[in-house]
Amino acid sequence: VYEELTRFLGEKPASLKIKTGRSNILMLVGIQGSGKTTTGAKLARYFQKRGLKTALVCTDTFRPGALAQLDQLGRLVNVPVYGDPKGKSSIEIALDGLKKFDNYDMVIIDTAGRHKDEKSLIKEMRTMEENINPDEVVLVIDGTIGQQAATQAKAFHEATPIGSIFVAKLDGSARGGGALSAVAAIGAPIKFIGTGEKIGDVEPFVPSRFVGRLLGMGDLQSLIEKVREAEVEVPEKKLRAFLSGRFTLT
């Protein structure tokens, strides 16, 4: 089961391809409360630590305090944030933000939370993706969401092709099984996971570790390697003796 699940999620970690000499645009999407804004700041910190000039753009014109929250998180990690508190069009805000951060290596666009049944918001997301043409659309999934993840992921993927998945809130008792449903529904790889509340609690997704955690078995990869090292070939004669119950302590 461990090996099949690992194979299903991709045996090697899927990495984000960064193009040099121009701005790389990441567009974060997801339902309300999935942790997109915090995830945006976490990814900004992650890329900043790897030497990339990074900026954040808040296009959430629906949630009161969305810009203030991103602003506060941006200041924590010294990453500039653009947003327009009086702006009505999230697409215009996104385009203005991209102009402002034209010479940055990585620009992360935080969008408003939306539900699969909110037709106007899903349509807005599609229009934004067409206008800003991001390098990757990242679906942020709450690790505690469970089976609902599949239907949500499918609806988002139909509106804008999802390039990768970020599983947030994996610091509690949730094991993130819903993330498997999302992968199954849309076939996009998980590239990052959020492992805590702090801004630095983000790590690239390693399938073998995740599956070990999912099955409640810790880091199975090293255990499997140890078992393989200890494996011995048993001659058929001894094998028959074992099966018939005739064997000595030696």
C-alpha positions as a Markdown table, in Angstrom:
| # | Residue | x | y | z |
|---|---|---|---|---|
| 1 | Val | 0.0 | 0.0 | 0.0 |
| 2 | Tyr | 2.8 | 2.4 | 0.9 |
| 3 | Glu | 4.7 | 1.8 | -2.4 |
| 4 | Glu | 1.5 | 2.1 | -4.5 |
| 5 | Leu | 0.5 | 5.4 | -2.8 |
| 6 | Thr | 4.0 | 6.8 | -3.2 |
| 7 | Arg | 4.0 | 5.8 | -6.9 |
| 8 | Phe | 0.6 | 7.4 | -7.3 |
| 9 | Leu | 1.8 | 10.7 | -5.8 |
| 10 | Gly | 5.0 | 10.7 | -7.8 |
| 11 | Glu | 8.1 | 8.9 | -6.5 |
| 12 | Lys | 10.3 | 11.9 | -6.8 |
| 13 | Pro | 9.4 | 15.4 | -5.5 |
| 14 | Ala | 7.9 | 17.6 | -8.2 |
| 15 | Ser | 9.7 | 21.0 | -8.3 |
| 16 | Leu | 8.7 | 24.4 | -9.4 |
| 17 | Lys | 10.5 | 25.4 | -12.6 |
| 18 | Ile | 11.9 | 28.9 | -12.1 |
| 19 | Lys | 12.8 | 30.8 | -15.3 |
| 20 | Thr | 15.6 | 33.3 | -15.0 |
| 21 | Gly | 15.8 | 36.8 | -16.5 |
| 22 | Arg | 12.0 | 37.5 | -16.1 |
| 23 | Ser | 9.2 | 37.6 | -13.6 |
| 24 | Asn | 7.7 | 34.2 | -12.6 |
| 25 | Ile | 4.0 | 34.5 | -11.7 |
| 26 | Leu | 2.3 | 32.2 | -9.3 |
| 27 | Met | -1.5 | 32.6 | -8.9 |
| 28 | Leu | -2.9 | 31.1 | -5.7 |
| 29 | Val | -6.5 | 29.8 | -5.8 |
| 30 | Gly | -8.7 | 27.9 | -3.3 |
| 31 | Ile | -11.9 | 28.0 | -1.2 |
| 32 | Gln | -12.5 | 30.4 | 1.6 |
| 33 | Gly | -10.4 | 29.6 | 4.7 |
| 34 | Ser | -8.0 | 27.3 | 3.0 |
| 35 | Gly | -5.1 | 29.4 | 4.1 |
| 36 | Lys | -4.2 | 31.1 | 0.8 |
| 37 | Thr | -3.0 | 34.4 | 2.3 |
| 38 | Thr | -0.6 | 32.7 | 4.8 |
| 39 | Thr | 0.5 | 30.3 | 2.1 |
| 40 | Gly | 1.4 | 33.2 | -0.2 |
| 41 | Ala | 3.6 | 34.7 | 2.5 |
| 42 | Lys | 5.2 | 31.3 | 3.3 |
| 43 | Leu | 6.0 | 30.8 | -0.4 |
| 44 | Ala | 7.4 | 34.4 | -0.6 |
| 45 | Arg | 9.7 | 33.6 | 2.3 |
| 46 | Tyr | 10.7 | 30.3 | 0.8 |
| 47 | Phe | 11.7 | 31.8 | -2.5 |
| 48 | Gln | 13.3 | 34.9 | -0.9 |
| 49 | Lys | 15.5 | 32.6 | 1.2 |
| 50 | Arg | 16.7 | 31.0 | -2.1 |
| 51 | Gly | 17.9 | 34.3 | -3.4 |
| 52 | Leu | 14.9 | 35.3 | -5.5 |
| 53 | Lys | 13.6 | 38.9 | -5.5 |
| 54 | Thr | 10.0 | 38.2 | -4.4 |
| 55 | Ala | 6.8 | 40.3 | -4.1 |
| 56 | Leu | 3.1 | 39.7 | -3.2 |
| 57 | Val | -0.1 | 41.1 | -4.8 |
| 58 | Cys | -3.4 | 41.0 | -2.9 |
| 59 | Thr | -6.4 | 40.9 | -5.4 |
| 60 | Asp | -9.0 | 39.9 | -2.7 |
| 61 | Thr | -11.5 | 42.7 | -2.8 |
| 62 | Phe | -14.2 | 40.6 | -1.0 |
| 63 | Arg | -12.7 | 39.8 | 2.4 |
| 64 | Pro | -12.4 | 42.7 | 4.8 |
| 65 | Gly | -8.8 | 42.8 | 6.1 |
| 66 | Ala | -7.3 | 40.6 | 3.4 |
| 67 | Leu | -4.9 | 43.3 | 2.3 |
| 68 | Ala | -4.0 | 44.3 | 5.9 |
| 69 | Gln | -3.3 | 40.6 | 6.7 |
| 70 | Leu | -1.0 | 40.1 | 3.7 |
| 71 | Asp | 0.7 | 43.5 | 4.4 |
| 72 | Gln | 1.4 | 42.4 | 8.0 |
| 73 | Leu | 2.8 | 39.0 | 6.8 |
| 74 | Gly | 4.9 | 40.7 | 4.1 |
| 75 | Arg | 6.4 | 43.1 | 6.6 |
| 76 | Leu | 7.4 | 40.1 | 8.8 |
| 77 | Val | 9.6 | 38.7 | 6.0 |
| 78 | Asn | 10.5 | 42.0 | 4.4 |
| 79 | Val | 8.6 | 41.2 | 1.1 |
| 80 | Pro | 6.8 | 44.1 | -0.6 |
| 81 | Val | 3.0 | 43.8 | -1.0 |
| 82 | Tyr | 0.8 | 45.6 | -3.5 |
| 83 | Gly | -3.0 | 46.0 | -3.2 |
| 84 | Asp | -5.6 | 48.7 | -3.7 |
| 85 | Pro | -8.1 | 49.0 | -0.7 |
| 86 | Lys | -10.4 | 51.1 | -2.9 |
| 87 | Gly | -10.1 | 48.9 | -6.0 |
| 88 | Lys | -13.2 | 47.1 | -7.2 |
| 89 | Ser | -11.6 | 45.0 | -10.0 |
| 90 | Ser | -9.3 | 42.3 | -8.8 |
| 91 | Ile | -8.0 | 41.8 | -12.4 |
| 92 | Glu | -7.0 | 45.5 | -12.6 |
| 93 | Ile | -5.2 | 45.2 | -9.2 |
| 94 | Ala | -3.4 | 42.1 | -10.5 |
| 95 | Leu | -2.2 | 43.8 | -13.7 |
| 96 | Asp | -1.2 | 47.0 | -11.7 |
| 97 | Gly | 0.8 | 44.8 | -9.3 |
| 98 | Leu | 2.6 | 43.0 | -12.1 |
| 99 | Lys | 3.6 | 46.4 | -13.6 |
| 100 | Lys | 4.8 | 47.6 | -10.2 |
| 101 | Phe | 6.9 | 44.4 | -9.7 |
| 102 | Asp | 8.1 | 44.1 | -13.3 |
| 103 | Asn | 11.7 | 43.6 | -12.3 |
| 104 | Tyr | 11.1 | 41.0 | -9.6 |
| 105 | Asp | 12.0 | 37.3 | -10.0 |
| 106 | Met | 8.9 | 35.9 | -8.4 |
| 107 | Val | 5.4 | 37.6 | -8.0 |
| 108 | Ile | 2.8 | 35.7 | -6.0 |
| 109 | Ile | -0.8 | 36.7 | -6.7 |
| 110 | Asp | -3.2 | 36.0 | -3.8 |
| 111 | Thr | -6.8 | 35.7 | -5.0 |
| 112 | Ala | -10.2 | 35.8 | -3.2 |
| 113 | Gly | -11.4 | 32.6 | -1.7 |
| 114 | Arg | -14.2 | 31.0 | -3.7 |
| 115 | His | -16.5 | 28.0 | -3.7 |
| 116 | Lys | -17.2 | 25.7 | -6.6 |
| 117 | Asp | -20.9 | 26.9 | -6.6 |
| 118 | Glu | -20.1 | 30.6 | -6.8 |
| 119 | Lys | -20.4 | 30.9 | -10.5 |
| 120 | Ser | -19.4 | 34.7 | -10.7 |
| 121 | Leu | -16.3 | 34.2 | -8.7 |
| 122 | Ile | -15.2 | 31.1 | -10.6 |
| 123 | Lys | -15.8 | 33.1 | -13.8 |
| 124 | Glu | -13.7 | 36.0 | -12.4 |
| 125 | Met | -10.9 | 33.5 | -11.6 |
| 126 | Arg | -10.9 | 32.2 | -15.2 |
| 127 | Thr | -10.8 | 35.8 | -16.6 |
| 128 | Met | -7.9 | 36.7 | -14.2 |
| 129 | Glu | -5.9 | 33.7 | -15.4 |
| 130 | Glu | -6.4 | 34.6 | -19.0 |
| 131 | Asn | -5.4 | 38.2 | -18.3 |
| 132 | Ile | -2.3 | 37.7 | -16.2 |
| 133 | Asn | -1.2 | 34.5 | -17.9 |
| 134 | Pro | 0.6 | 33.0 | -14.8 |
| 135 | Asp | 3.4 | 30.5 | -15.0 |
| 136 | Glu | 1.5 | 28.3 | -12.6 |
| 137 | Val | -1.9 | 28.2 | -10.9 |
| 138 | Val | -1.4 | 26.7 | -7.4 |
| 139 | Leu | -4.5 | 25.2 | -5.7 |
| 140 | Val | -4.2 | 25.7 | -1.9 |
| 141 | Ile | -6.0 | 22.8 | -0.1 |
| 142 | Asp | -6.8 | 22.7 | 3.6 |
| 143 | Gly | -5.2 | 19.5 | 4.9 |
| 144 | Thr | -8.3 | 18.9 | 7.1 |
| 145 | Ile | -10.9 | 19.2 | 4.3 |
| 146 | Gly | -11.2 | 15.4 | 3.7 |
| 147 | Gln | -13.1 | 14.0 | 0.7 |
| 148 | Gln | -14.6 | 17.3 | -0.3 |
| 149 | Ala | -11.2 | 18.2 | -1.7 |
| 150 | Ala | -11.9 | 16.2 | -4.9 |
| 151 | Thr | -15.1 | 18.0 | -5.9 |
| 152 | Gln | -13.5 | 21.4 | -5.1 |
| 153 | Ala | -10.3 | 20.6 | -7.0 |
| 154 | Lys | -12.2 | 19.4 | -10.0 |
| 155 | Ala | -14.3 | 22.6 | -10.2 |
| 156 | Phe | -11.2 | 24.8 | -9.9 |
| 157 | His | -9.3 | 22.7 | -12.5 |
| 158 | Glu | -12.2 | 23.0 | -15.0 |
| 159 | Ala | -12.1 | 26.8 | -14.6 |
| 160 | Thr | -8.3 | 27.3 | -14.8 |
| 161 | Pro | -5.9 | 24.4 | -15.4 |
| 162 | Ile | -4.2 | 23.7 | -12.0 |
| 163 | Gly | -0.4 | 23.3 | -12.3 |
| 164 | Ser | 0.3 | 22.2 | -8.7 |
| 165 | Ile | -1.2 | 21.8 | -5.2 |
| 166 | Phe | -0.2 | 23.2 | -1.9 |
| 167 | Val | -1.5 | 21.3 | 1.1 |
| 168 | Ala | -1.9 | 23.7 | 4.1 |
| 169 | Lys | -2.5 | 23.1 | 7.8 |
| 170 | Leu | -0.7 | 19.8 | 8.1 |
| 171 | Asp | 0.5 | 20.6 | 11.6 |
| 172 | Gly | -2.5 | 19.3 | 13.5 |
| 173 | Ser | -3.9 | 15.8 | 13.7 |
| 174 | Ala | -5.0 | 16.0 | 10.0 |
| 175 | Arg | -3.0 | 13.7 | 7.8 |
| 176 | Gly | -4.1 | 15.3 | 4.5 |
| 177 | Gly | -5.9 | 12.3 | 3.0 |
| 178 | Gly | -8.1 | 14.7 | 1.1 |
| 179 | Ala | -5.0 | 15.8 | -0.8 |
| 180 | Leu | -4.9 | 12.3 | -2.4 |
| 181 | Ser | -8.5 | 12.8 | -3.6 |
| 182 | Ala | -7.5 | 16.2 | -5.1 |
| 183 | Val | -4.5 | 14.6 | -6.9 |
| 184 | Ala | -6.8 | 11.8 | -8.2 |
| 185 | Ala | -9.4 | 14.3 | -9.4 |
| 186 | Ile | -7.1 | 16.6 | -11.4 |
| 187 | Gly | -3.8 | 14.8 | -11.7 |
| 188 | Ala | -1.8 | 17.9 | -10.6 |
| 189 | Pro | 1.3 | 17.2 | -8.4 |
| 190 | Ile | 1.6 | 18.4 | -4.8 |
| 191 | Lys | 4.7 | 20.6 | -4.7 |
| 192 | Phe | 4.6 | 22.2 | -1.2 |
| 193 | Ile | 3.1 | 21.6 | 2.2 |
| 194 | Gly | 2.5 | 23.9 | 5.1 |
| 195 | Thr | 3.7 | 22.2 | 8.3 |
| 196 | Gly | 2.9 | 24.9 | 11.0 |
| 197 | Glu | 1.6 | 28.3 | 11.7 |
| 198 | Lys | 5.0 | 30.1 | 11.5 |
| 199 | Ile | 6.0 | 31.8 | 8.3 |
| 200 | Gly | 8.9 | 29.5 | 7.8 |
| 201 | Asp | 6.8 | 26.3 | 8.2 |
| 202 | Val | 6.8 | 25.3 | 4.5 |
| 203 | Glu | 8.6 | 22.5 | 2.8 |
| 204 | Pro | 8.8 | 20.9 | -0.6 |
| 205 | Phe | 6.5 | 17.9 | -0.8 |
| 206 | Val | 8.3 | 14.5 | -0.5 |
| 207 | Pro | 5.8 | 11.8 | -1.5 |
| 208 | Ser | 7.4 | 9.0 | 0.6 |
| 209 | Arg | 7.4 | 11.0 | 3.8 |
| 210 | Phe | 3.8 | 12.2 | 3.2 |
| 211 | Val | 2.5 | 8.6 | 2.7 |
| 212 | Gly | 4.4 | 7.4 | 5.8 |
| 213 | Arg | 2.6 | 10.1 | 7.8 |
| 214 | Leu | -0.7 | 9.4 | 6.1 |
| 215 | Leu | -0.5 | 5.7 | 7.1 |
| 216 | Gly | 0.6 | 6.7 | 10.6 |
| 217 | Met | 3.8 | 4.8 | 10.1 |
| 218 | Gly | 6.5 | 7.6 | 10.4 |
| 219 | Asp | 9.3 | 7.7 | 7.8 |
| 220 | Leu | 8.8 | 4.3 | 6.1 |
| 221 | Gln | 11.4 | 4.9 | 3.5 |
| 222 | Ser | 14.4 | 4.4 | 5.8 |
| 223 | Leu | 12.7 | 1.5 | 7.5 |
| 224 | Ile | 12.1 | -0.2 | 4.1 |
| 225 | Glu | 15.8 | 0.3 | 3.2 |
| 226 | Lys | 16.8 | -1.3 | 6.5 |
| 227 | Val | 14.5 | -4.3 | 5.8 |
| 228 | Arg | 16.0 | -4.7 | 2.3 |
| 229 | Glu | 19.5 | -4.6 | 3.8 |
| 230 | Ala | 18.6 | -7.4 | 6.2 |
| 231 | Glu | 16.9 | -9.6 | 3.6 |
| 232 | Val | 18.6 | -13.0 | 3.1 |
| 233 | Glu | 18.1 | -15.7 | 0.5 |
| 234 | Val | 16.8 | -18.9 | 2.0 |
| 235 | Pro | 17.7 | -22.2 | 0.2 |
| 236 | Glu | 14.6 | -24.3 | -0.8 |
| 237 | Lys | 15.7 | -27.2 | 1.5 |
| 238 | Lys | 15.6 | -24.9 | 4.6 |
| 239 | Leu | 12.4 | -23.4 | 3.4 |
| 240 | Arg | 10.7 | -26.8 | 3.3 |
| 241 | Ala | 12.0 | -27.5 | 6.8 |
| 242 | Phe | 10.6 | -24.3 | 8.1 |
| 243 | Leu | 7.2 | -24.9 | 6.6 |
| 244 | Ser | 7.0 | -28.4 | 8.0 |
| 245 | Gly | 8.1 | -27.2 | 11.4 |
| 246 | Arg | 11.4 | -29.1 | 11.5 |
| 247 | Phe | 14.2 | -26.7 | 12.3 |
| 248 | Thr | 16.8 | -26.0 | 15.0 |
| 249 | Leu | 17.5 | -22.8 | 16.7 |
| 250 | Thr | 20.6 | -22.4 | 14.4 |
